[in-house]
Amino acid sequence: MGKAVGIVEVFGLVAAFAACDAGCKAADVTVERFDKNKPANADSLPVPLLVAVKFRGTVDNVTAAVDAALAAAERVSGIVTHHIIPNVEEDTEKMLKLSGFDKD
């Protein structure tokens, strides 16, 4: 089993960078690759691209990073959702490595 992971999904790449920066400054965490999603209803969203920022570390550090990331993303374009997994299972670890940014 791995470290805790905190996932923050936001509207747009700028919000993702702001969330990532704030989270990394707030706590001792590392960042997995960003992931993206363009949902079917993208035209009705504030920004048509959803980006997930994934923080790794201890539960306390990940929680602090997610809290800071949420505040930063809210100031830019908004938050879709967030979640913290305290102890990631091996199969979930594999899924965390996937990224829509790897696709054309």
Short mmCIF file of N, CA and C in Angstrom, two decimals:
data_model
loop_
_atom_site.label_atom_id
_atom_site.label_comp_id
_atom_site.label_asym_id
_atom_site.label_seq_id
_atom_site.Cartn_x
_atom_site.Cartn_y
_atom_site.Cartn_z
N MET A 1 0.84 -1.18 0.00
CA MET A 1 0.00 0.00 0.00
C MET A 1 0.88 1.24 0.00
N GLY A 2 0.37 2.30 -0.62
CA GLY A 2 1.18 3.48 -0.81
C GLY A 2 0.83 4.63 0.11
N LYS A 3 1.37 5.77 -0.21
CA LYS A 3 1.10 7.00 0.53
C LYS A 3 -0.34 7.44 0.28
N ALA A 4 -0.77 8.40 1.08
CA ALA A 4 -2.08 9.00 0.86
C ALA A 4 -2.07 9.78 -0.45
N VAL A 5 -3.23 9.91 -1.05
CA VAL A 5 -3.38 10.74 -2.25
C VAL A 5 -4.57 11.65 -2.06
N GLY A 6 -4.39 12.89 -2.47
CA GLY A 6 -5.48 13.86 -2.49
C GLY A 6 -5.69 14.29 -3.92
N ILE A 7 -6.93 14.23 -4.39
CA ILE A 7 -7.25 14.59 -5.77
C ILE A 7 -8.17 15.79 -5.75
N VAL A 8 -7.79 16.81 -6.49
CA VAL A 8 -8.60 18.02 -6.61
C VAL A 8 -8.89 18.19 -8.10
N GLU A 9 -10.18 18.17 -8.47
CA GLU A 9 -10.56 18.37 -9.86
C GLU A 9 -11.10 19.79 -10.01
N VAL A 10 -10.54 20.51 -10.96
CA VAL A 10 -10.86 21.94 -11.12
C VAL A 10 -11.24 22.24 -12.57
N PHE A 11 -11.80 23.43 -12.76
CA PHE A 11 -12.14 23.90 -14.10
C PHE A 11 -10.93 24.59 -14.73
N GLY A 12 -10.28 23.93 -15.68
CA GLY A 12 -9.23 24.56 -16.46
C GLY A 12 -7.81 24.37 -15.95
N LEU A 13 -6.88 24.55 -16.88
CA LEU A 13 -5.47 24.34 -16.60
C LEU A 13 -4.88 25.43 -15.70
N VAL A 14 -5.33 26.66 -15.84
CA VAL A 14 -4.81 27.74 -15.00
C VAL A 14 -5.17 27.47 -13.54
N ALA A 15 -6.40 27.06 -13.28
CA ALA A 15 -6.81 26.73 -11.91
C ALA A 15 -6.00 25.55 -11.39
N ALA A 16 -5.68 24.60 -12.26
CA ALA A 16 -4.88 23.44 -11.85
C ALA A 16 -3.49 23.87 -11.42
N PHE A 17 -2.87 24.77 -12.18
CA PHE A 17 -1.54 25.25 -11.80
C PHE A 17 -1.59 26.05 -10.50
N ALA A 18 -2.62 26.87 -10.33
CA ALA A 18 -2.76 27.64 -9.09
C ALA A 18 -2.97 26.70 -7.91
N ALA A 19 -3.80 25.67 -8.09
CA ALA A 19 -4.06 24.70 -7.02
C ALA A 19 -2.79 23.93 -6.69
N CYS A 20 -2.07 23.50 -7.70
CA CYS A 20 -0.83 22.75 -7.50
C CYS A 20 0.20 23.58 -6.74
N ASP A 21 0.37 24.81 -7.15
CA ASP A 21 1.33 25.69 -6.50
C ASP A 21 0.97 25.91 -5.04
N ALA A 22 -0.30 26.21 -4.78
CA ALA A 22 -0.74 26.46 -3.40
C ALA A 22 -0.58 25.21 -2.54
N GLY A 23 -0.94 24.06 -3.07
CA GLY A 23 -0.83 22.81 -2.32
C GLY A 23 0.61 22.47 -1.97
N CYS A 24 1.50 22.67 -2.93
CA CYS A 24 2.91 22.36 -2.70
C CYS A 24 3.56 23.33 -1.71
N LYS A 25 3.09 24.56 -1.70
CA LYS A 25 3.63 25.54 -0.75
C LYS A 25 3.09 25.31 0.66
N ALA A 26 1.91 24.72 0.76
CA ALA A 26 1.25 24.55 2.06
C ALA A 26 1.72 23.32 2.82
N ALA A 27 2.26 22.33 2.10
CA ALA A 27 2.58 21.07 2.78
C ALA A 27 3.71 20.33 2.06
N ASP A 28 4.28 19.37 2.76
CA ASP A 28 5.35 18.55 2.21
C ASP A 28 4.73 17.40 1.40
N VAL A 29 4.42 17.69 0.13
CA VAL A 29 3.79 16.72 -0.75
C VAL A 29 4.54 16.66 -2.08
N THR A 30 4.30 15.61 -2.81
CA THR A 30 4.74 15.54 -4.20
C THR A 30 3.48 15.54 -5.07
N VAL A 31 3.67 15.77 -6.35
CA VAL A 31 2.54 15.86 -7.27
C VAL A 31 2.68 14.78 -8.33
N GLU A 32 1.60 14.05 -8.56
CA GLU A 32 1.53 13.11 -9.68
C GLU A 32 1.19 13.92 -10.92
N ARG A 33 1.24 13.28 -12.09
CA ARG A 33 0.87 14.00 -13.30
C ARG A 33 -0.57 14.48 -13.23
N PHE A 34 -0.81 15.62 -13.85
CA PHE A 34 -2.18 16.12 -13.99
C PHE A 34 -2.93 15.16 -14.91
N ASP A 35 -4.23 15.16 -14.77
CA ASP A 35 -5.09 14.41 -15.68
C ASP A 35 -6.16 15.36 -16.19
N LYS A 36 -6.68 15.08 -17.37
CA LYS A 36 -7.70 15.97 -17.94
C LYS A 36 -8.90 15.17 -18.39
N ASN A 37 -9.99 15.88 -18.49
CA ASN A 37 -11.24 15.28 -18.94
C ASN A 37 -12.06 16.38 -19.60
N LYS A 38 -12.57 16.10 -20.78
CA LYS A 38 -13.48 17.03 -21.44
C LYS A 38 -14.83 16.32 -21.51
N PRO A 39 -15.72 16.63 -20.56
CA PRO A 39 -16.99 15.92 -20.51
C PRO A 39 -17.91 16.28 -21.68
N ALA A 40 -18.92 15.47 -21.87
CA ALA A 40 -19.87 15.67 -22.96
C ALA A 40 -20.57 17.03 -22.86
N ASN A 41 -20.80 17.49 -21.65
CA ASN A 41 -21.48 18.78 -21.46
C ASN A 41 -20.50 19.94 -21.31
N ALA A 42 -19.34 19.83 -21.91
CA ALA A 42 -18.27 20.83 -21.73
C ALA A 42 -18.71 22.25 -22.06
N ASP A 43 -19.57 22.41 -23.05
CA ASP A 43 -20.00 23.76 -23.44
C ASP A 43 -20.83 24.45 -22.36
N SER A 44 -21.40 23.69 -21.46
CA SER A 44 -22.21 24.30 -20.40
C SER A 44 -21.40 24.58 -19.13
N LEU A 45 -20.13 24.24 -19.13
CA LEU A 45 -19.28 24.44 -17.94
C LEU A 45 -18.60 25.80 -17.98
N PRO A 46 -18.17 26.31 -16.82
CA PRO A 46 -17.45 27.60 -16.78
C PRO A 46 -16.18 27.58 -17.64
N VAL A 47 -15.49 26.46 -17.65
CA VAL A 47 -14.31 26.23 -18.49
C VAL A 47 -14.49 24.81 -19.04
N PRO A 48 -14.33 24.60 -20.36
CA PRO A 48 -14.68 23.29 -20.94
C PRO A 48 -13.68 22.15 -20.71
N LEU A 49 -12.71 22.35 -19.85
CA LEU A 49 -11.73 21.31 -19.56
C LEU A 49 -11.63 21.12 -18.05
N LEU A 50 -11.75 19.88 -17.61
CA LEU A 50 -11.58 19.56 -16.20
C LEU A 50 -10.18 18.98 -16.01
N VAL A 51 -9.48 19.41 -14.98
CA VAL A 51 -8.13 18.94 -14.72
C VAL A 51 -8.05 18.45 -13.27
N ALA A 52 -7.46 17.27 -13.09
CA ALA A 52 -7.27 16.70 -11.76
C ALA A 52 -5.82 16.88 -11.34
N VAL A 53 -5.63 17.43 -10.15
CA VAL A 53 -4.31 17.58 -9.54
C VAL A 53 -4.23 16.54 -8.43
N LYS A 54 -3.14 15.77 -8.39
CA LYS A 54 -3.01 14.66 -7.43
C LYS A 54 -1.79 14.88 -6.54
N PHE A 55 -2.04 15.05 -5.25
CA PHE A 55 -0.98 15.25 -4.26
C PHE A 55 -0.70 13.93 -3.55
N ARG A 56 0.57 13.67 -3.23
CA ARG A 56 0.96 12.46 -2.50
C ARG A 56 1.77 12.84 -1.26
N GLY A 57 1.56 12.10 -0.18
CA GLY A 57 2.29 12.31 1.06
C GLY A 57 1.56 11.68 2.22
N THR A 58 1.86 12.17 3.42
CA THR A 58 1.14 11.68 4.59
C THR A 58 -0.29 12.22 4.55
N VAL A 59 -1.16 11.61 5.32
CA VAL A 59 -2.56 12.07 5.34
C VAL A 59 -2.64 13.54 5.77
N ASP A 60 -1.89 13.91 6.81
CA ASP A 60 -1.93 15.30 7.28
C ASP A 60 -1.42 16.27 6.22
N ASN A 61 -0.31 15.93 5.57
CA ASN A 61 0.23 16.81 4.53
C ASN A 61 -0.69 16.88 3.32
N VAL A 62 -1.24 15.76 2.91
CA VAL A 62 -2.15 15.75 1.77
C VAL A 62 -3.40 16.57 2.09
N THR A 63 -3.90 16.45 3.29
CA THR A 63 -5.08 17.22 3.70
C THR A 63 -4.79 18.72 3.65
N ALA A 64 -3.64 19.12 4.15
CA ALA A 64 -3.26 20.54 4.11
C ALA A 64 -3.10 21.03 2.67
N ALA A 65 -2.49 20.19 1.82
CA ALA A 65 -2.31 20.56 0.42
C ALA A 65 -3.65 20.71 -0.29
N VAL A 66 -4.55 19.77 -0.06
CA VAL A 66 -5.87 19.82 -0.69
C VAL A 66 -6.63 21.07 -0.24
N ASP A 67 -6.60 21.37 1.04
CA ASP A 67 -7.27 22.57 1.55
C ASP A 67 -6.75 23.83 0.87
N ALA A 68 -5.45 23.94 0.76
CA ALA A 68 -4.85 25.11 0.09
C ALA A 68 -5.19 25.13 -1.39
N ALA A 69 -5.17 23.98 -2.03
CA ALA A 69 -5.48 23.88 -3.45
C ALA A 69 -6.93 24.29 -3.72
N LEU A 70 -7.84 23.86 -2.86
CA LEU A 70 -9.25 24.22 -3.04
C LEU A 70 -9.45 25.73 -2.97
N ALA A 71 -8.81 26.37 -2.01
CA ALA A 71 -8.94 27.82 -1.87
C ALA A 71 -8.38 28.54 -3.10
N ALA A 72 -7.24 28.08 -3.59
CA ALA A 72 -6.61 28.72 -4.75
C ALA A 72 -7.45 28.53 -6.01
N ALA A 73 -7.93 27.31 -6.24
CA ALA A 73 -8.71 27.04 -7.45
C ALA A 73 -10.04 27.79 -7.43
N GLU A 74 -10.63 27.93 -6.27
CA GLU A 74 -11.90 28.66 -6.16
C GLU A 74 -11.73 30.11 -6.58
N ARG A 75 -10.57 30.68 -6.31
CA ARG A 75 -10.31 32.07 -6.71
C ARG A 75 -10.11 32.22 -8.21
N VAL A 76 -9.77 31.14 -8.90
CA VAL A 76 -9.50 31.22 -10.35
C VAL A 76 -10.77 30.92 -11.14
N SER A 77 -11.19 29.67 -11.16
CA SER A 77 -12.37 29.33 -11.97
C SER A 77 -13.29 28.31 -11.32
N GLY A 78 -12.89 27.76 -10.20
CA GLY A 78 -13.79 26.89 -9.46
C GLY A 78 -13.33 25.45 -9.35
N ILE A 79 -14.04 24.75 -8.49
CA ILE A 79 -13.73 23.37 -8.14
C ILE A 79 -14.87 22.47 -8.61
N VAL A 80 -14.51 21.32 -9.14
CA VAL A 80 -15.50 20.32 -9.51
C VAL A 80 -15.75 19.40 -8.32
N THR A 81 -14.67 18.80 -7.81
CA THR A 81 -14.77 17.90 -6.66
C THR A 81 -13.39 17.67 -6.08
N HIS A 82 -13.34 16.99 -4.95
CA HIS A 82 -12.06 16.61 -4.35
C HIS A 82 -12.26 15.38 -3.48
N HIS A 83 -11.17 14.67 -3.24
CA HIS A 83 -11.25 13.46 -2.42
C HIS A 83 -9.85 13.10 -1.92
N ILE A 84 -9.79 12.55 -0.71
CA ILE A 84 -8.53 12.08 -0.13
C ILE A 84 -8.65 10.58 0.13
N ILE A 85 -7.66 9.83 -0.33
CA ILE A 85 -7.58 8.39 -0.07
C ILE A 85 -6.40 8.19 0.88
N PRO A 86 -6.66 7.82 2.13
CA PRO A 86 -5.59 7.74 3.13
C PRO A 86 -4.53 6.67 2.86
N ASN A 87 -4.92 5.56 2.29
CA ASN A 87 -3.98 4.46 2.09
C ASN A 87 -4.33 3.76 0.77
N VAL A 88 -3.62 4.09 -0.27
CA VAL A 88 -3.97 3.67 -1.62
C VAL A 88 -3.60 2.20 -1.86
N GLU A 89 -4.54 1.46 -2.40
CA GLU A 89 -4.31 0.05 -2.77
C GLU A 89 -3.47 -0.03 -4.04
N GLU A 90 -2.84 -1.16 -4.26
CA GLU A 90 -1.94 -1.36 -5.40
C GLU A 90 -2.64 -1.13 -6.74
N ASP A 91 -3.84 -1.64 -6.90
CA ASP A 91 -4.55 -1.46 -8.18
C ASP A 91 -4.90 0.01 -8.42
N THR A 92 -5.22 0.72 -7.37
CA THR A 92 -5.51 2.15 -7.50
C THR A 92 -4.25 2.91 -7.86
N GLU A 93 -3.10 2.48 -7.33
CA GLU A 93 -1.82 3.10 -7.68
C GLU A 93 -1.62 3.09 -9.19
N LYS A 94 -1.94 1.98 -9.84
CA LYS A 94 -1.79 1.88 -11.29
C LYS A 94 -2.65 2.91 -12.01
N MET A 95 -3.86 3.08 -11.53
CA MET A 95 -4.79 4.03 -12.16
C MET A 95 -4.33 5.47 -11.98
N LEU A 96 -3.67 5.76 -10.87
CA LEU A 96 -3.19 7.12 -10.62
C LEU A 96 -2.12 7.55 -11.61
N LYS A 97 -1.46 6.59 -12.23
CA LYS A 97 -0.39 6.90 -13.19
C LYS A 97 -0.95 7.28 -14.57
N LEU A 98 -2.21 6.98 -14.82
CA LEU A 98 -2.82 7.28 -16.11
C LEU A 98 -3.05 8.78 -16.24
N SER A 99 -2.95 9.28 -17.48
CA SER A 99 -3.18 10.71 -17.71
C SER A 99 -3.72 10.94 -19.10
N GLY A 100 -4.79 11.72 -19.20
CA GLY A 100 -5.34 12.11 -20.49
C GLY A 100 -4.41 13.04 -21.25
N PHE A 101 -3.46 13.65 -20.59
CA PHE A 101 -2.51 14.54 -21.27
C PHE A 101 -1.54 13.75 -22.13
N ASP A 102 -1.47 12.44 -21.93
CA ASP A 102 -0.60 11.59 -22.75
C ASP A 102 -1.20 11.27 -24.11
N LYS A 103 -2.47 11.60 -24.28
CA LYS A 103 -3.17 11.27 -25.52
C LYS A 103 -3.27 12.50 -26.40
N ASP A 104 -3.27 12.27 -27.68
CA ASP A 104 -3.42 13.40 -28.64
C ASP A 104 -4.86 13.81 -28.79
#
